[in-house]
Short mmCIF file of C-alpha atoms in Angstrom, two decimals:
data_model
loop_
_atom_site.label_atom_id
_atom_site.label_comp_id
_atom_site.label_asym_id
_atom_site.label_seq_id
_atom_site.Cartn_x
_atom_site.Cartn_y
_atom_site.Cartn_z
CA UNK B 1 0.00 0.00 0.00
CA UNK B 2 0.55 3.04 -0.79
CA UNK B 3 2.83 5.94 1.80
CA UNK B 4 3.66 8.80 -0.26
CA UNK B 5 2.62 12.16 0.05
CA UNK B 6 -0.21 13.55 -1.60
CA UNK B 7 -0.87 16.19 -3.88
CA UNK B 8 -3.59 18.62 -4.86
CA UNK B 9 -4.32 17.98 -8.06
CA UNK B 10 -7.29 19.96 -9.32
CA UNK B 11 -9.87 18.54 -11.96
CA UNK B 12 -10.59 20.25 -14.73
CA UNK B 13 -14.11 19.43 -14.65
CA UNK B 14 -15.82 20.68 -11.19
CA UNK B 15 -17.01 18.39 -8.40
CA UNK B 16 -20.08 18.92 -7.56
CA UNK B 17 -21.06 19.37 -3.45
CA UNK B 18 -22.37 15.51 -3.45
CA UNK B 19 -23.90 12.79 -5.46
CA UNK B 20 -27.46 12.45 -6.81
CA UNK B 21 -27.47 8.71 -4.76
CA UNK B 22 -24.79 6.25 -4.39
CA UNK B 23 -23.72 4.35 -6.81
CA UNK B 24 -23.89 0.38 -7.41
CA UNK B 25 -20.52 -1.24 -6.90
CA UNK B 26 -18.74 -2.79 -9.27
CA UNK B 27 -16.84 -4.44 -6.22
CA UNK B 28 -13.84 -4.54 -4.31
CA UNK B 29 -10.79 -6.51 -5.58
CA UNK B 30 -7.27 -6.79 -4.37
CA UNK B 31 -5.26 -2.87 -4.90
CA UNK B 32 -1.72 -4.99 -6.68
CA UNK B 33 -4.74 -6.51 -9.62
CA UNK B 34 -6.51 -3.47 -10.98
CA UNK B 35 -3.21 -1.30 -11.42
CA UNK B 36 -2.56 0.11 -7.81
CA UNK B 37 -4.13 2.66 -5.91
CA UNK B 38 -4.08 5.62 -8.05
CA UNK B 39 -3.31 9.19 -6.98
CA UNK B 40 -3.55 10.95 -3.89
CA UNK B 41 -6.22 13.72 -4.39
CA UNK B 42 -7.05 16.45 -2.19
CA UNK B 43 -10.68 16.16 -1.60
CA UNK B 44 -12.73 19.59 -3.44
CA UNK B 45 -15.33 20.82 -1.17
CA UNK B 46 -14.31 18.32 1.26
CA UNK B 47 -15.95 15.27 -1.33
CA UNK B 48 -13.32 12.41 -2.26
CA UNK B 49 -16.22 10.58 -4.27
CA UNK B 50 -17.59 13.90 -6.93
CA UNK B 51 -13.16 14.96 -6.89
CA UNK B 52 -12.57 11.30 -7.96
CA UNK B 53 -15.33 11.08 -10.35
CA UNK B 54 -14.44 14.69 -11.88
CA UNK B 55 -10.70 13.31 -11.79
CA UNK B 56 -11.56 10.50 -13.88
CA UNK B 57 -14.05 12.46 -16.16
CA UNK B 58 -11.17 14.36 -16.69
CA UNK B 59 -8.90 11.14 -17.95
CA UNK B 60 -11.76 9.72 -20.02
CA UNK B 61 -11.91 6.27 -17.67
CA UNK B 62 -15.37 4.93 -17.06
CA UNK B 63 -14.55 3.76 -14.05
CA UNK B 64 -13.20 5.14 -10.48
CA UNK B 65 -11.76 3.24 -7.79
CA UNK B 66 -11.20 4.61 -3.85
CA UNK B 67 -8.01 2.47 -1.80
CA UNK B 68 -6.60 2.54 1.59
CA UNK B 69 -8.44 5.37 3.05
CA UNK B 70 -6.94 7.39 5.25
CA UNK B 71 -3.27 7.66 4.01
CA UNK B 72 -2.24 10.83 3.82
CA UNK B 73 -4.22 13.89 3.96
CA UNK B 74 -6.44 13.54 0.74
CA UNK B 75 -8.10 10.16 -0.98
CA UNK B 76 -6.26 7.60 -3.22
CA UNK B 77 -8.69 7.66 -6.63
CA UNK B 78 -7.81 5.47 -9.31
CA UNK B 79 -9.05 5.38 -12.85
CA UNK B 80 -9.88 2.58 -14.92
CA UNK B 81 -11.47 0.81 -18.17
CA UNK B 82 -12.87 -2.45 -17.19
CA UNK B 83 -10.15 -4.65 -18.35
CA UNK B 84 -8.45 -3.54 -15.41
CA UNK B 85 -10.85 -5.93 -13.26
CA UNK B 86 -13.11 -8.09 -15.58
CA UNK B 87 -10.87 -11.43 -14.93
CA UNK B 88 -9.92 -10.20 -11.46
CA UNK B 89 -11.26 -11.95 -8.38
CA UNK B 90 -13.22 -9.96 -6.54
CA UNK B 91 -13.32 -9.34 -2.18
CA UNK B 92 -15.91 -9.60 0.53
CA UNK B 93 -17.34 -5.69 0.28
CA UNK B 94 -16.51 -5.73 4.23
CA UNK B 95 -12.59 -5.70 3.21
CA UNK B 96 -13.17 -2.55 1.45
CA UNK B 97 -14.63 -1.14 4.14
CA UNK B 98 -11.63 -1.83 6.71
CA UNK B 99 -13.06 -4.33 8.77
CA UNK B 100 -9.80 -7.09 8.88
CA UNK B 101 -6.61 -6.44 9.84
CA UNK B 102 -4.14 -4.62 7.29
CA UNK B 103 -2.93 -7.70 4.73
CA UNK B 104 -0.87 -7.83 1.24
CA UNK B 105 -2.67 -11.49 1.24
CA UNK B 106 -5.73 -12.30 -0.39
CA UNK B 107 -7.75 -13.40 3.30
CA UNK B 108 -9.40 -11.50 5.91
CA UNK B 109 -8.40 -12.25 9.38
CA UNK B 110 -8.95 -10.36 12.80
CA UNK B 111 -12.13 -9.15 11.60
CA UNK B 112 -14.13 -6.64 13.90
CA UNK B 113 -17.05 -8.65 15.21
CA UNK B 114 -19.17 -4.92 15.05
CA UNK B 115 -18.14 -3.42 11.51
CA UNK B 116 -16.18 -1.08 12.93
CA UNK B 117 -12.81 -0.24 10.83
CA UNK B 118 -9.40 -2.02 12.44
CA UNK B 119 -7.42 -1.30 9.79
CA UNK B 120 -4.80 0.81 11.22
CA UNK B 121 -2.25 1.13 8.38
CA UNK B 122 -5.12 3.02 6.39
CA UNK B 123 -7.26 3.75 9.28
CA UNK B 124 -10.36 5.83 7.23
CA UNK B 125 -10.35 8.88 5.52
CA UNK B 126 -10.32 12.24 8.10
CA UNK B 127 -13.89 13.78 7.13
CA UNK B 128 -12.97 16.82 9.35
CA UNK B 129 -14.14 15.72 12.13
CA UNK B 130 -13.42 11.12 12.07
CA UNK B 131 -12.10 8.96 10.36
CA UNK B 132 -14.58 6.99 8.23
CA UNK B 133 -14.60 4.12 6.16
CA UNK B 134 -17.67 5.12 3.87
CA UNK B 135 -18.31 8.98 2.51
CA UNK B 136 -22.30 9.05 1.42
CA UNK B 137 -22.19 5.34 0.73
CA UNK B 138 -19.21 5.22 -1.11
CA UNK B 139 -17.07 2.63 0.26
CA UNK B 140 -13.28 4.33 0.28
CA UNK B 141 -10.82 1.30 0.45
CA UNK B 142 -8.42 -0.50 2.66
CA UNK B 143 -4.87 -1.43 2.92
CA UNK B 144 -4.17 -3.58 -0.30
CA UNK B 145 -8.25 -3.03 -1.32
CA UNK B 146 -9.40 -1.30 -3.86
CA UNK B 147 -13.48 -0.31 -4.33
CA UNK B 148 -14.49 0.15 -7.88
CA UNK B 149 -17.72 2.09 -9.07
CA UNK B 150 -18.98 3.59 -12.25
CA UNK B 151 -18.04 7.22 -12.81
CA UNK B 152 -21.67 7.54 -14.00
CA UNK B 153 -23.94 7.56 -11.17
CA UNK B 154 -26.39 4.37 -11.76
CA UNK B 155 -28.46 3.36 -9.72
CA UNK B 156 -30.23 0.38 -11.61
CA UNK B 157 -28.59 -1.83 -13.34
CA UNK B 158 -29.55 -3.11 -17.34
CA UNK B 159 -33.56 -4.31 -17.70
CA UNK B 160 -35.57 -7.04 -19.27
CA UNK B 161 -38.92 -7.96 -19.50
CA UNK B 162 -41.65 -8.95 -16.59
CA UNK B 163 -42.82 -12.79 -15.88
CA UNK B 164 -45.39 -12.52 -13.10
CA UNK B 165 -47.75 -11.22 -9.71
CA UNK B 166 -48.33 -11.65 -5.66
CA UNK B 167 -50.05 -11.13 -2.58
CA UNK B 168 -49.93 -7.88 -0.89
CA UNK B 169 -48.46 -7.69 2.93
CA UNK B 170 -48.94 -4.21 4.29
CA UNK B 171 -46.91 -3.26 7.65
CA UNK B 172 -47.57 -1.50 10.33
CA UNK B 173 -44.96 1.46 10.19
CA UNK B 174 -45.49 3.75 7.08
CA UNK B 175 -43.10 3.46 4.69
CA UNK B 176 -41.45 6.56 3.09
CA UNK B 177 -41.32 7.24 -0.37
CA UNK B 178 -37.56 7.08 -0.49
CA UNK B 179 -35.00 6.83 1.40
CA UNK B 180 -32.74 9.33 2.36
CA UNK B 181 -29.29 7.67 1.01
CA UNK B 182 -28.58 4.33 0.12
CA UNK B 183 -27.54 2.05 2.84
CA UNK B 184 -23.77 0.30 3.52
CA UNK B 185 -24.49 -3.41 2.70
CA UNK B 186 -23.70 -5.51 5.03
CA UNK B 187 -22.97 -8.41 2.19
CA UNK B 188 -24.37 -10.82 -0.16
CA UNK B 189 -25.11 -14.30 1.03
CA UNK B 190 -26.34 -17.74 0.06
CA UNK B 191 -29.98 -17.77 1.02
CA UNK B 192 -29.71 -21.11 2.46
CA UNK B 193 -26.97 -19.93 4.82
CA UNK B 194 -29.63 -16.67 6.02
CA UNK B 195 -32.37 -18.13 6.68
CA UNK B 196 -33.99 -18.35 3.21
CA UNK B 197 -36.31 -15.66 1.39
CA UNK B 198 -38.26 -14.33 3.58
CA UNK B 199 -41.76 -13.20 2.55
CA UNK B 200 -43.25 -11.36 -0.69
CA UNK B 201 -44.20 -7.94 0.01
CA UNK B 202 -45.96 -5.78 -2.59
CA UNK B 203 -44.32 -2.55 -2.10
CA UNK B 204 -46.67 0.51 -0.73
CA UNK B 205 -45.68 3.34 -3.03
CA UNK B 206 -44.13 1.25 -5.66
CA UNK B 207 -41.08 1.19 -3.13
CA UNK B 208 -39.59 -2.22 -2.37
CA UNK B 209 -36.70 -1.39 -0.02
CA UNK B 210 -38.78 0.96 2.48
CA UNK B 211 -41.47 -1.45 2.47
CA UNK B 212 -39.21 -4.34 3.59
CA UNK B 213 -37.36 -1.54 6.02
CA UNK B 214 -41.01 -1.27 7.60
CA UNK B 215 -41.55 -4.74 7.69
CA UNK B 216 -38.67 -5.68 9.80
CA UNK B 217 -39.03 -2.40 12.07
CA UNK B 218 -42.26 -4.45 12.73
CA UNK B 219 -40.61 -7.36 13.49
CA UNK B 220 -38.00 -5.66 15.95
CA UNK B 221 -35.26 -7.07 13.91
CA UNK B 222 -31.71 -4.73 12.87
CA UNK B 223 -30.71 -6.15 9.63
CA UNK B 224 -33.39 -6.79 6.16
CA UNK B 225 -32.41 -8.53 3.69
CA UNK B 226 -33.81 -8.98 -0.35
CA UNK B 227 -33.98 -12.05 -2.62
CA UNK B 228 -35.27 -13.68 -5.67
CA UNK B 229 -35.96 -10.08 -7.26
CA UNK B 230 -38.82 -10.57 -9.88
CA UNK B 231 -40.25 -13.90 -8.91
CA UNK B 232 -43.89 -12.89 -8.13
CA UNK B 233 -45.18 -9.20 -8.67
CA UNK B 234 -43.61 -8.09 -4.85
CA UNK B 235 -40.08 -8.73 -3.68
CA UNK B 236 -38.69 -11.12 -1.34
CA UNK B 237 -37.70 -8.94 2.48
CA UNK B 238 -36.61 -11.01 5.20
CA UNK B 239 -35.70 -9.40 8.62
CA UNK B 240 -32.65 -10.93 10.53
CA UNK B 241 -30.34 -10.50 13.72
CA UNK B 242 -26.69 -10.30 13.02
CA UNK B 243 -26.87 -14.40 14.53
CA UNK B 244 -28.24 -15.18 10.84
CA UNK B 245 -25.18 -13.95 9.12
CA UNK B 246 -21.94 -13.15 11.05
CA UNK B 247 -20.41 -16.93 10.64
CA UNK B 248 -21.21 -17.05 7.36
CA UNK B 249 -19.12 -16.65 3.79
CA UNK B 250 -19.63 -13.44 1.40
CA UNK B 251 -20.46 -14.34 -2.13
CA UNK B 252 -19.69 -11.59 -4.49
CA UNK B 253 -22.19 -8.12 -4.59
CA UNK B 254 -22.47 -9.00 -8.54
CA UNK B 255 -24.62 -12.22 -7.60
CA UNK B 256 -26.83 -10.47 -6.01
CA UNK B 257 -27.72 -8.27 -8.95
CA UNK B 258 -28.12 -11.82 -10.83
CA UNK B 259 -25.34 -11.08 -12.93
CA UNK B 260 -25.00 -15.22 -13.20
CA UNK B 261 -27.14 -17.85 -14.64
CA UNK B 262 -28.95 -18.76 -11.74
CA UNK B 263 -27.85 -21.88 -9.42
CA UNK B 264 -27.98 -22.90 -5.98
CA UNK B 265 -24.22 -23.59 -5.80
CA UNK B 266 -21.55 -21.07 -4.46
CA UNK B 267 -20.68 -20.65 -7.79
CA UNK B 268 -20.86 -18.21 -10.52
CA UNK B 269 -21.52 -19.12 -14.03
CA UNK B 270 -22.38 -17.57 -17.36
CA UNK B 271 -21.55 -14.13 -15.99
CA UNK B 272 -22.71 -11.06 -18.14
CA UNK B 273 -19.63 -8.94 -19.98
CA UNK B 274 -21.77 -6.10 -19.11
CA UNK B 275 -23.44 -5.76 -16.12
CA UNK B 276 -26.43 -7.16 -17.20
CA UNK B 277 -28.96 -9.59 -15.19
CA UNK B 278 -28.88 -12.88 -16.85
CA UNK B 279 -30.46 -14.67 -14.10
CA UNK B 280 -33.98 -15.64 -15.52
CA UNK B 281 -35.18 -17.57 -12.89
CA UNK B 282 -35.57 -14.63 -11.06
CA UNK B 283 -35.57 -11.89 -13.72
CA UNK B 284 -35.38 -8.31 -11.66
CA UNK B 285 -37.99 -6.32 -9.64
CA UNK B 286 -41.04 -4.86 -12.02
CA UNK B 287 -41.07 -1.30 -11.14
CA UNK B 288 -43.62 -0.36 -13.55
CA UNK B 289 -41.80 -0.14 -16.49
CA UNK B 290 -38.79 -2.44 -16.48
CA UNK B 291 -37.76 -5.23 -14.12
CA UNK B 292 -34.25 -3.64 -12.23
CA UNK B 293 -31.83 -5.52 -10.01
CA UNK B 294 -31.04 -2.46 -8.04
CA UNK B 295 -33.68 0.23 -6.69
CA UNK B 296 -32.41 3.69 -4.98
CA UNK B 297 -29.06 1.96 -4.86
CA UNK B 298 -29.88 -1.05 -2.99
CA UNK B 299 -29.15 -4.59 -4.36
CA UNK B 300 -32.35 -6.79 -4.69
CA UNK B 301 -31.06 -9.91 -4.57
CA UNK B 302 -31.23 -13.47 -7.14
CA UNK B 303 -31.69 -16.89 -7.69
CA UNK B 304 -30.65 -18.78 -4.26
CA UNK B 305 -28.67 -15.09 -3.38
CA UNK B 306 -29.55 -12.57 -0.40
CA UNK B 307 -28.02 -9.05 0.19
CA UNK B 308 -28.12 -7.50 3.12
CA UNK B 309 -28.44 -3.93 4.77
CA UNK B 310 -28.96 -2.58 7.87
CA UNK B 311 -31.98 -1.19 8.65
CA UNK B 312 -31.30 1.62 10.31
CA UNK B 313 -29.76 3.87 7.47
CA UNK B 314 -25.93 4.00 7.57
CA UNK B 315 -24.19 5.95 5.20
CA UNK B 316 -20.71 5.66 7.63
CA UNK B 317 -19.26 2.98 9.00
CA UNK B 318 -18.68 3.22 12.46
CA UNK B 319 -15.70 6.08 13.40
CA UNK B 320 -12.49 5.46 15.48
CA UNK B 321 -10.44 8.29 16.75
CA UNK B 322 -8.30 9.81 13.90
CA UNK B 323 -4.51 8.45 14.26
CA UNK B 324 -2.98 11.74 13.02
CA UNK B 325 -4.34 15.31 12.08
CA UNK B 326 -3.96 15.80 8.13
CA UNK B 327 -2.82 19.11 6.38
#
């Protein structure tokens, strides 16, 4: 990793103050496999994510990457086409985020048990005020990680046509049309492993991730979760405790957005070269028009595959005390 000093390098294209939403990962990979952690950038307005995207607007890359947060006094911001990572292996999201031990190796160990950042080499980026691992649910990188998102801001991935309809579940607590930001996943999962589907809501307000939240503020339960996006007219929410996932093994965020034939192995096959959902079995939420894998940023889930959030919304991991004062 990365121990240079940084420079202020100023985009010719302007940051704006902050994204429309956050983005949808492309996912976090090992910093030595997509070409290093890029350059050290002075945040603009105090934003690493819109002075990274103007950065790479500026170098004509589709694609911006955030590693080892906290280094320095600005935010490593690297650059890319997708060659750089399209036959890389991809990391557990929670890597990305700071939550093992600093490693060159391609394993996680001495994992915090609360997802709070022990990563000291690249302890989070200083906000002004912490040190954080996530800036408006951009997820900014660890020692030896690298996060990758679009430089365009997407937040639903490629559509196809409907196949089907439900039941309707309404819950107690209102849900809100929106939410404010999307949420830090906690990780996508086998189903199997979580404690299967959960139930079929018809969103209220055509709004399938603050139905669910509702539905599992109901329940009393911390963490919802979505699967199986398109099978039946609602969308799969289950509500867990952090029992129903903390021993278990991260698949990668892209099967979650059924970008795999659909299987109920831990395996991927028949991945899309594009980002597209190729999962037919269960073929993307119908939001009216198209059937998305992603809604407001949040990951709906596929075939056999569960990602979950928090849900309380978290746009920051939690802070630690800053280990020096940047300039």
């Amino acid at each position: 990793s990365p121990t240079s000093s940084p420079t202020t390098l100023s985009p010719t294209t302007s940051p704006t103050s902050s994204p429309v939403t956050s983005a949808v990962a492309i996912g976090c990979f090992m910093e030595g496999d997509v070409g290093g952690p890029g350059t050290n950038l002075v945040p603009v307005n105090n934003n690493p994510v819109e002075t990274c995207r103007a950065h790479c607007q500026d170098q004509g890359k589709p694609y911006m990457s955030f590693s080892c947060a906290g280094q320095g006094a600005g935010q490593y911001c690297g650059c890319h086409t997708e060659s750089d990572f399209s036959s890389e292996t991809e990391r557990p999201s929670y890597e990305c985020r700071g939550e093992c031990t600093h490693s060159s190796s391609a394993s996680c160990s001495g994992r915090s048990d609360d997802g709070s950042r022990v990563d000291t080499n690249c302890p989070g980026w200083w906000d002004g005020s912490a040190n954080v691992s996530v800036f408006e649910g951009y997820s900014l990188g660890a020692s030896w990680r690298t996060m990758i998102y679009p430089v365009e801001i997407l937040t639903e991935s490629p559509t196809m046509s409907p196949t089907s309809s439900p039941t309707t579940l309404s819950p107690t607590t209102s849900p809100t049309s929106s939410p404010v930001t999307s949420a830090v996943a906690i990780g996508c999962f086998m189903e199997g492993d979580v404690g299967g589907p959960g139930t079929n809501l018809v969103p209220v307000n055509n709004n399938p991730v603050e139905t669910c939240r509702a539905h599992c503020q109901d329940q009393g339960k911390p963490y919802m979760s979505f699967s199986c996006a398109g099978q039946g007219a609602g969308q799969y929410c289950g509500c867990h405790t952090e029992s129903d996932f903390s021993s278990e093994t991260e698949r990668p965020s892209y099967e979650c957005r059924g970008e795999c034939t659909h299987s109920s192995s831990a395996s991927c096959s028949g991945r899309s070269d594009d980002g597209s959902r190729v999962d037919t079995n269960c073929p993307g939420w119908w939001d009216g028009s198209a059937n998305v894998s992603v809604f407001e940023g949040y990951s709906l889930g596929a075939s056999w595959r569960t990602m979950i959030y928090p849900v309380e919304i978290l746009t920051e991991s939690p802070t630690m005390s800053p280990t020096s004062s940047p300039t």
